[in-house]
Amino acid sequence: MIQKKVCMVGVFATGKTSLVQRFIHSLFSTKYHSTVGVKIDRKQVQVGTEQVNLLLWDIEGRTPEQEIPESYLKGAHAVLYVADGTRRETVDQLFSLRGHVHSAAGDVPSIVALNKHDLKDQWIVTPADTAKLITGGFHALTTSAKSGEGVEDAFRWLATATLTAPPTPTVQPPVRHGN
Amino acid sequence: MGTETLPSRIARVDAYGLSHTGKVRTVNEDHFAIMTLQKAVQLRATNLEDSALLDRLRKPHVDIFVVADGVGGGVGGKIASGVAVKSVVEYLAEAVGCVQDFDVDRETAFLEHLSQAVERGHHRLKEMFQTQGGPATTLTMVTLVWPRAYVIHLGDSRGYYMRRGSLRQFTRDQTMGDYLVDIGAVTEQHAEKAGLYNVLSSAVGGDFVPNVGVVDLADGDALLLCTDGLTKHVTDERIAEILGSRPAEAAVHALVDAALEDGGTDNVTVVVAKAE
């Protein structure tokens, strides 16, 4: 079976672990636990005729000033950047984070999950922010680990992208925002 | 004639472990093991110029630490934790070639071997006690291929590392209390009152849902594995103070003594490893 290492990166408390929980166990935890080191989970995904075993490396969140250890990123086949759509700084740091990830893992397929979209009254991501991400070369979509919105799509997109040249996202870039 | 000494890529690990029945229980249901896997030629000096040869000789040095806390009443818990730890030791002894072939690029396969080592104990227990609700055990195992610590964890024993005086728990307790509070089904108060923190949601011999993880260590870090006989009596602050001020053997004795002084209501097992 094909195995692919997917690294999940982002500032602390953006919901990386919750996205994995939703994807693998269809659960959402109301209690926050910070990850220490890396938590590794796996899930099989069918992509066309191929079974892909995704190894999800949920890497401890950092402050924007802290760098992820390169040793955790080495050998990644894809990267899921996770930002919290209710916290401006977690979106702003995506570009610098990408530079660091590229130097450690190379130019592997990646997608941005603008997470916590269920918190619509606190949502701060504007169409201009989204456009900036897309013109900057990111694929992006809105997700909610709580409702499940976009979660399956994000991981399936990555699984597909590890097997082929990065396709056009099967999900549309975010166009919805809070009030 | 000149000589060339090979540089060491291996941090020396000072490790020690101890298990105590405690002051209340009559049976010690805990087990632990500290192992080193080595299958390497140690070329201590040479004037050979074939650096490729030298690279092939440098096999990784693997340290493995395991603690297990059996549950099940009578001697069942003791049997369960013993079977689990023994199975890990046996599997890794048989699979030593696979472990020695390890490199970072093949760590997925390496992790698979470690998981299988733990799973063997699970299957053995299931075969021995074919009834539902037979004895089970927690198991926390760290496999250290310096500087990377691979973690496999089931139940409510714990793993910590300490860096520059700061203690961090890298395992999460797998109890029904933690699970139900996490998903918002009950409050912490309710879970506490109902004794749900004393019921394992995952264990070797029970519902087998291991957590797998990685922590990269640094020179000077201390690693601690322990059963809940320590953490129900000794605060994180006290653990950090003891770990930071003593070599491994002395730290282990001080931690066990601290648990006993506070009542020693449970079996207590402590393994400490310090990279030097």
Short mmCIF file of N, CA and C in Angstrom, two decimals, chain A residues 3 5 27-31 33 35-40 42 55 57 60 71-72 74, chain B residues 105 107-108 111-112 148 161 168-170 172 181-184 188 212-216:
data_model
loop_
_atom_site.label_atom_id
_atom_site.label_comp_id
_atom_site.label_asym_id
_atom_site.label_seq_id
_atom_site.Cartn_x
_atom_site.Cartn_y
_atom_site.Cartn_z
N GLN A 3 2.11 4.69 1.18
CA GLN A 3 2.07 5.45 2.43
C GLN A 3 2.55 6.87 2.16
N LYS A 5 3.30 10.65 4.10
CA LYS A 5 3.40 11.43 5.34
C LYS A 5 2.86 12.83 5.11
N LEU A 27 -15.10 12.83 15.67
CA LEU A 27 -15.34 13.38 17.01
C LEU A 27 -14.85 14.81 17.08
N PHE A 28 -15.43 15.57 17.99
CA PHE A 28 -14.92 16.91 18.28
C PHE A 28 -14.80 17.06 19.79
N SER A 29 -13.62 17.43 20.23
CA SER A 29 -13.40 17.61 21.65
C SER A 29 -13.64 19.07 22.03
N THR A 30 -14.39 19.25 23.10
CA THR A 30 -14.66 20.62 23.56
C THR A 30 -13.53 21.13 24.44
N LYS A 31 -12.66 20.23 24.84
CA LYS A 31 -11.59 20.63 25.75
C LYS A 31 -10.28 20.78 24.98
N HIS A 33 -6.38 20.61 24.41
CA HIS A 33 -5.13 20.00 24.87
C HIS A 33 -4.04 20.43 23.91
N THR A 35 -0.67 19.84 22.00
CA THR A 35 0.12 18.67 21.60
C THR A 35 1.57 18.90 22.01
N VAL A 36 2.19 17.86 22.52
CA VAL A 36 3.62 17.92 22.86
C VAL A 36 4.36 17.03 21.87
N GLY A 37 5.31 17.61 21.15
CA GLY A 37 6.03 16.84 20.13
C GLY A 37 5.13 16.65 18.92
N VAL A 38 4.99 15.41 18.51
CA VAL A 38 4.17 15.08 17.34
C VAL A 38 3.24 13.93 17.71
N LYS A 39 1.99 14.05 17.33
CA LYS A 39 1.05 12.94 17.49
C LYS A 39 0.84 12.35 16.09
N ILE A 40 0.99 11.05 15.98
CA ILE A 40 0.91 10.41 14.66
C ILE A 40 -0.34 9.53 14.59
N ARG A 42 -3.11 7.54 11.59
CA ARG A 42 -3.15 7.08 10.21
C ARG A 42 -4.58 6.82 9.77
N LEU A 55 -0.31 9.07 6.76
CA LEU A 55 0.28 9.16 8.10
C LEU A 55 0.26 10.63 8.49
N TRP A 57 1.04 13.60 10.65
CA TRP A 57 1.95 14.10 11.67
C TRP A 57 1.41 15.43 12.19
N GLU A 60 3.22 19.80 17.08
CA GLU A 60 2.98 20.77 18.15
C GLU A 60 2.93 22.20 17.62
N SER A 71 13.48 18.53 11.64
CA SER A 71 13.51 17.07 11.67
C SER A 71 12.09 16.49 11.61
N TYR A 72 11.10 17.23 12.11
CA TYR A 72 9.72 16.74 12.03
C TYR A 72 9.17 16.82 10.61
N LYS A 74 10.96 16.63 7.76
CA LYS A 74 11.73 15.86 6.78
C LYS A 74 10.93 14.66 6.26
N ASP B 105 14.47 7.86 7.06
CA ASP B 105 13.63 7.75 5.87
C ASP B 105 12.73 6.52 5.90
N GLU B 107 11.27 5.42 8.80
CA GLU B 107 10.77 5.35 10.16
C GLU B 107 9.32 4.88 10.24
N THR B 108 8.59 4.96 9.15
CA THR B 108 7.23 4.43 9.17
C THR B 108 7.26 2.92 9.44
N LEU B 111 8.28 2.35 13.04
CA LEU B 111 7.15 2.54 13.96
C LEU B 111 6.20 1.35 13.91
N GLU B 112 6.06 0.78 12.74
CA GLU B 112 5.19 -0.38 12.59
C GLU B 112 5.72 -1.54 13.43
N ARG B 148 15.72 11.20 18.63
CA ARG B 148 14.26 11.03 18.46
C ARG B 148 13.70 9.97 19.41
N TYR B 161 8.98 14.70 29.53
CA TYR B 161 10.38 15.06 29.39
C TYR B 161 10.59 16.42 30.03
N ARG B 168 7.20 18.57 30.80
CA ARG B 168 6.08 18.49 29.85
C ARG B 168 5.63 17.04 29.70
N GLN B 169 4.35 16.82 29.82
CA GLN B 169 3.78 15.48 29.66
C GLN B 169 3.50 15.26 28.18
N PHE B 170 4.08 14.21 27.60
CA PHE B 170 3.85 13.98 26.17
C PHE B 170 2.84 12.86 25.91
N ARG B 172 -1.14 11.40 26.82
CA ARG B 172 -2.45 11.83 27.34
C ARG B 172 -3.15 10.63 27.94
N VAL B 181 -15.20 13.65 29.05
CA VAL B 181 -15.07 15.10 29.25
C VAL B 181 -14.65 15.76 27.94
N ASP B 182 -13.74 15.12 27.22
CA ASP B 182 -13.26 15.66 25.94
C ASP B 182 -14.40 15.90 24.96
N ILE B 183 -15.30 14.93 24.86
CA ILE B 183 -16.37 15.08 23.87
C ILE B 183 -17.57 15.83 24.44
N GLY B 184 -17.43 16.30 25.68
CA GLY B 184 -18.47 17.13 26.26
C GLY B 184 -19.66 16.37 26.79
N GLU B 188 -16.08 17.55 34.28
CA GLU B 188 -14.96 16.99 35.04
C GLU B 188 -15.41 16.56 36.42
N VAL B 212 0.35 7.02 19.20
CA VAL B 212 1.72 6.96 18.68
C VAL B 212 2.21 8.39 18.52
N GLY B 213 3.45 8.63 18.89
CA GLY B 213 3.97 9.99 18.77
C GLY B 213 5.47 10.02 18.70
N VAL B 214 5.97 11.23 18.55
CA VAL B 214 7.41 11.46 18.41
C VAL B 214 7.77 12.72 19.19
N VAL B 215 8.89 12.66 19.90
CA VAL B 215 9.44 13.87 20.52
C VAL B 215 10.94 13.88 20.26
N ASP B 216 11.44 14.96 19.74
CA ASP B 216 12.89 15.07 19.55
C ASP B 216 13.51 15.69 20.81
#
